GROMACS .gro file of C-alpha atoms in nm:
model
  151
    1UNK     CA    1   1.301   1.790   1.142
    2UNK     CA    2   1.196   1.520   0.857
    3UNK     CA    3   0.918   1.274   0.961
    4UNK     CA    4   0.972   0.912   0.824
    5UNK     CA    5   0.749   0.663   0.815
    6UNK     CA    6   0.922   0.387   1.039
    7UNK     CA    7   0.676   0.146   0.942
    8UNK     CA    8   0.721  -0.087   0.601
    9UNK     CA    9   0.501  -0.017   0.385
   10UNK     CA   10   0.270  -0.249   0.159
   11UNK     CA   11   0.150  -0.114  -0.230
   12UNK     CA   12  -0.182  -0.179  -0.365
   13UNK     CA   13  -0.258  -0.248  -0.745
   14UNK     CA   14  -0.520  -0.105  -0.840
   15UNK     CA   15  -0.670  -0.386  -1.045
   16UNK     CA   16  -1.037  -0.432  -0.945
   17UNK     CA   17  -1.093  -0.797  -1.031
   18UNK     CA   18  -1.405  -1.042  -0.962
   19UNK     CA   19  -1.407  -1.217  -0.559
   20UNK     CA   20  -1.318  -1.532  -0.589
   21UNK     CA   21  -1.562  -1.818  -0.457
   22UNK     CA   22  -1.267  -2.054  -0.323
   23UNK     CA   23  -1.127  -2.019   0.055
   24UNK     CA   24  -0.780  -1.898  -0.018
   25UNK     CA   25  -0.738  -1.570  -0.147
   26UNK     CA   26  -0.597  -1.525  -0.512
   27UNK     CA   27  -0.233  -1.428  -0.519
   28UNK     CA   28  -0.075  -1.295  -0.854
   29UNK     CA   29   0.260  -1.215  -0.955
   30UNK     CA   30   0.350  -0.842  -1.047
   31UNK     CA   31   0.596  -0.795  -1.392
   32UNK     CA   32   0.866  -0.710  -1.135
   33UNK     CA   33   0.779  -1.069  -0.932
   34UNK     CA   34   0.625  -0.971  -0.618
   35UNK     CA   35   0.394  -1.133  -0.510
   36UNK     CA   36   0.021  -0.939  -0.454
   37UNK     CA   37  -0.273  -1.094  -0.314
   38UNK     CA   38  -0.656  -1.011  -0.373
   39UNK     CA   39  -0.834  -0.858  -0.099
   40UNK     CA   40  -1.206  -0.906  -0.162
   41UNK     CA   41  -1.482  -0.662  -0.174
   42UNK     CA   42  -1.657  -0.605   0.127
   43UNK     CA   43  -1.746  -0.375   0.390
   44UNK     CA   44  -1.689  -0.304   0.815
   45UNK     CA   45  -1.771  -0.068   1.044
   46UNK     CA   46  -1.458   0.180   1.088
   47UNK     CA   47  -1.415   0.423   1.379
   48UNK     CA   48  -1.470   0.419   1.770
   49UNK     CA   49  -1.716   0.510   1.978
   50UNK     CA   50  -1.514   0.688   2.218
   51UNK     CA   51  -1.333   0.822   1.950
   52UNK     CA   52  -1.306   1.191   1.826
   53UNK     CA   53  -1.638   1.335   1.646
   54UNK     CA   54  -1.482   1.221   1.310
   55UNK     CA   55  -1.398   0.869   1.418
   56UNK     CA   56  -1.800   0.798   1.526
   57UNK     CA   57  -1.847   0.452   1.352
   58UNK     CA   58  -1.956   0.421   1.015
   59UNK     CA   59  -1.955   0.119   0.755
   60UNK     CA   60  -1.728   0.111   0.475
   61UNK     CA   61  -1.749  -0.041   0.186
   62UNK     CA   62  -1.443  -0.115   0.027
   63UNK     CA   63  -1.369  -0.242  -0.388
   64UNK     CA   64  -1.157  -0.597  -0.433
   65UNK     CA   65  -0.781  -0.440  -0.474
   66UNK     CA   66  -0.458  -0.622  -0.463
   67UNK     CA   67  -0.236  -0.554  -0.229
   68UNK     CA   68   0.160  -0.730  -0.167
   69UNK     CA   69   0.155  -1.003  -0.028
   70UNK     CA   70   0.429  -0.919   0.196
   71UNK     CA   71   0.619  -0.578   0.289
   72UNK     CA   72   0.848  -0.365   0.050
   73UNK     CA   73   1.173  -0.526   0.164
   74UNK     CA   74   1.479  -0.305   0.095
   75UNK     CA   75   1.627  -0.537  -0.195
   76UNK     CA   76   1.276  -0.431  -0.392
   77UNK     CA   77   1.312  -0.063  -0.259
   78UNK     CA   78   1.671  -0.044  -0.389
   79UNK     CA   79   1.599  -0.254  -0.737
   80UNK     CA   80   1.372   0.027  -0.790
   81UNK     CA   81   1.494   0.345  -0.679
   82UNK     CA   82   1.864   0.269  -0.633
   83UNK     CA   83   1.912   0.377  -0.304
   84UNK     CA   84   1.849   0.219   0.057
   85UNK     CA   85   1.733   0.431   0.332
   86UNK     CA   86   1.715   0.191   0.582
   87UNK     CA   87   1.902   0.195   0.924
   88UNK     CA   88   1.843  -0.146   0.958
   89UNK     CA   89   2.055  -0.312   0.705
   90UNK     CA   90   1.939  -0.679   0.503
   91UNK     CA   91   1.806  -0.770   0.161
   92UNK     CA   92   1.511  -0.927   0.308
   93UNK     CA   93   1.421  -0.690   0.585
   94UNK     CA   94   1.158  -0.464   0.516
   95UNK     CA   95   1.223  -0.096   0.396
   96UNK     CA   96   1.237   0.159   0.678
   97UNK     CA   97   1.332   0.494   0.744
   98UNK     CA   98   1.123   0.610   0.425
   99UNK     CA   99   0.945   0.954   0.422
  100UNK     CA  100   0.615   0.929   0.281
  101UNK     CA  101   0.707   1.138  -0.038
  102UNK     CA  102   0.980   0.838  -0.073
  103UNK     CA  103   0.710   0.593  -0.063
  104UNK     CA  104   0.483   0.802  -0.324
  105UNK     CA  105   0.785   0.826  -0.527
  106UNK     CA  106   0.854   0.424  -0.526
  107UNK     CA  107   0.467   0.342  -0.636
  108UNK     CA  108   0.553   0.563  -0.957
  109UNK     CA  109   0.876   0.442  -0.998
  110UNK     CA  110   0.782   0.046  -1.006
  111UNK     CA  111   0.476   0.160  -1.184
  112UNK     CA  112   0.674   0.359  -1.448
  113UNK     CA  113   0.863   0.001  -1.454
  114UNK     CA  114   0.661  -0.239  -1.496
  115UNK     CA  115   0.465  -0.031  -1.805
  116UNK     CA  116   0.160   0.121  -1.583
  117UNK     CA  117   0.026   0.446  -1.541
  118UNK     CA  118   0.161   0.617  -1.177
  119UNK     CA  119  -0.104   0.723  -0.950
  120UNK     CA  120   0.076   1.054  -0.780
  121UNK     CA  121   0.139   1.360  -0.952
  122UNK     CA  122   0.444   1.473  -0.769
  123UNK     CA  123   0.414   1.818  -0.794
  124UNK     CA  124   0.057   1.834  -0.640
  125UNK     CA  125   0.099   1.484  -0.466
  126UNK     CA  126  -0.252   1.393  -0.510
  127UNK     CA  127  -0.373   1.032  -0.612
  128UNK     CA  128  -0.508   0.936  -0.883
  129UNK     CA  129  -0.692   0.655  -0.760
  130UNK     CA  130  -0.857   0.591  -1.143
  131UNK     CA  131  -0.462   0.508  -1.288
  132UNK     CA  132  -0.381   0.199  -1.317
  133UNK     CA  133  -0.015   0.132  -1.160
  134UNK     CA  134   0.061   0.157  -0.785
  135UNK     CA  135  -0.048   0.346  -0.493
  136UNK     CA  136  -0.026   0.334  -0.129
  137UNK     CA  137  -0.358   0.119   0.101
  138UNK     CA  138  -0.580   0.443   0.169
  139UNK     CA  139  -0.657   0.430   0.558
  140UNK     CA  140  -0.995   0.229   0.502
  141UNK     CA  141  -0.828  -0.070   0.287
  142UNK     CA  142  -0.563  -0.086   0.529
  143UNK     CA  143  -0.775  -0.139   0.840
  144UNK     CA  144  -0.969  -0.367   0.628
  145UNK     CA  145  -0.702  -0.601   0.467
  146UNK     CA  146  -0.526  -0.627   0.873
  147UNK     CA  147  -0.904  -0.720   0.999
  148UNK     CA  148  -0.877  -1.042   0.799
  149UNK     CA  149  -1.282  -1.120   0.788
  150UNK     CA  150  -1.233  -1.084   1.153
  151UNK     CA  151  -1.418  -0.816   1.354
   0.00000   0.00000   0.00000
């Protein structure tokens, strides 16, 4: 049986840029138009104390990274890789019903796009978080960017 991701996804740029010293947080355009926003550096405590052995609390400390400002919506996803998985059908909904292979696949193809180097070598699927085009939030900068500055 395949496993999807049911969830929309979000794709982070790997551009590690300066935090800036204003309130609002510093949104960019990509080549392709959508939008990103810049998550600043910082650092939390990640895991649970009546977690499992590996999810005993520990601080993080995560780079600035951009991340979209809003989901992969399935007109992006098809622009792209021209084809729409989802089962539930609109231009502006978010993508769904995308393995995460298909995901991998769409942060090298818009990368490939828009003139950057992809992060996944799909033959080994490993990251390579030193490229410069686009990659999937790692677990860390996704708990982090949904915290908000909030505990």
């Amino acid at each position: 049986m395949k496993r999807y991701i049911t969830a929309a996804f979000c794709l982070v740029g790997v551009l590690f840029l300066i935090q800036s010293s204003s309130g609002a947080l510093p949104v960019i355009k990509s080549k392709s138009g959508i939008e990103m926003v810049q998550i600043p550096a910082g650092s939390f405590v990640m895991g649970d104390e009546k977690g499992d052995v590996d999810e005993e609390p520990h601080e993080i400390y995560i780079d600035a990274f951009y991340m979209d400002k809003y989901l992969v919506t399935q007109e992006e996803y098809e622009k792209v890789m021209k084809e729409n998985p989802s089962r539930w059908q609109g231009k502006k909904n978010p993508v769904d019903q995308v393995r995460w292979s298909d995901a991998v696949k769409y942060c090298n193809a818009r990368s490939l796009l828009e003139g950057l180097q992809p992060c996944y070598d799909l033959e080994t699927w490993k990251c390579d978080f030193k490229a410069n085009g686009y990659r999937l939030a790692t677990e860390a900068e996704w708990e982090y960017a949904c915290r908000a500055e909030t505990r």
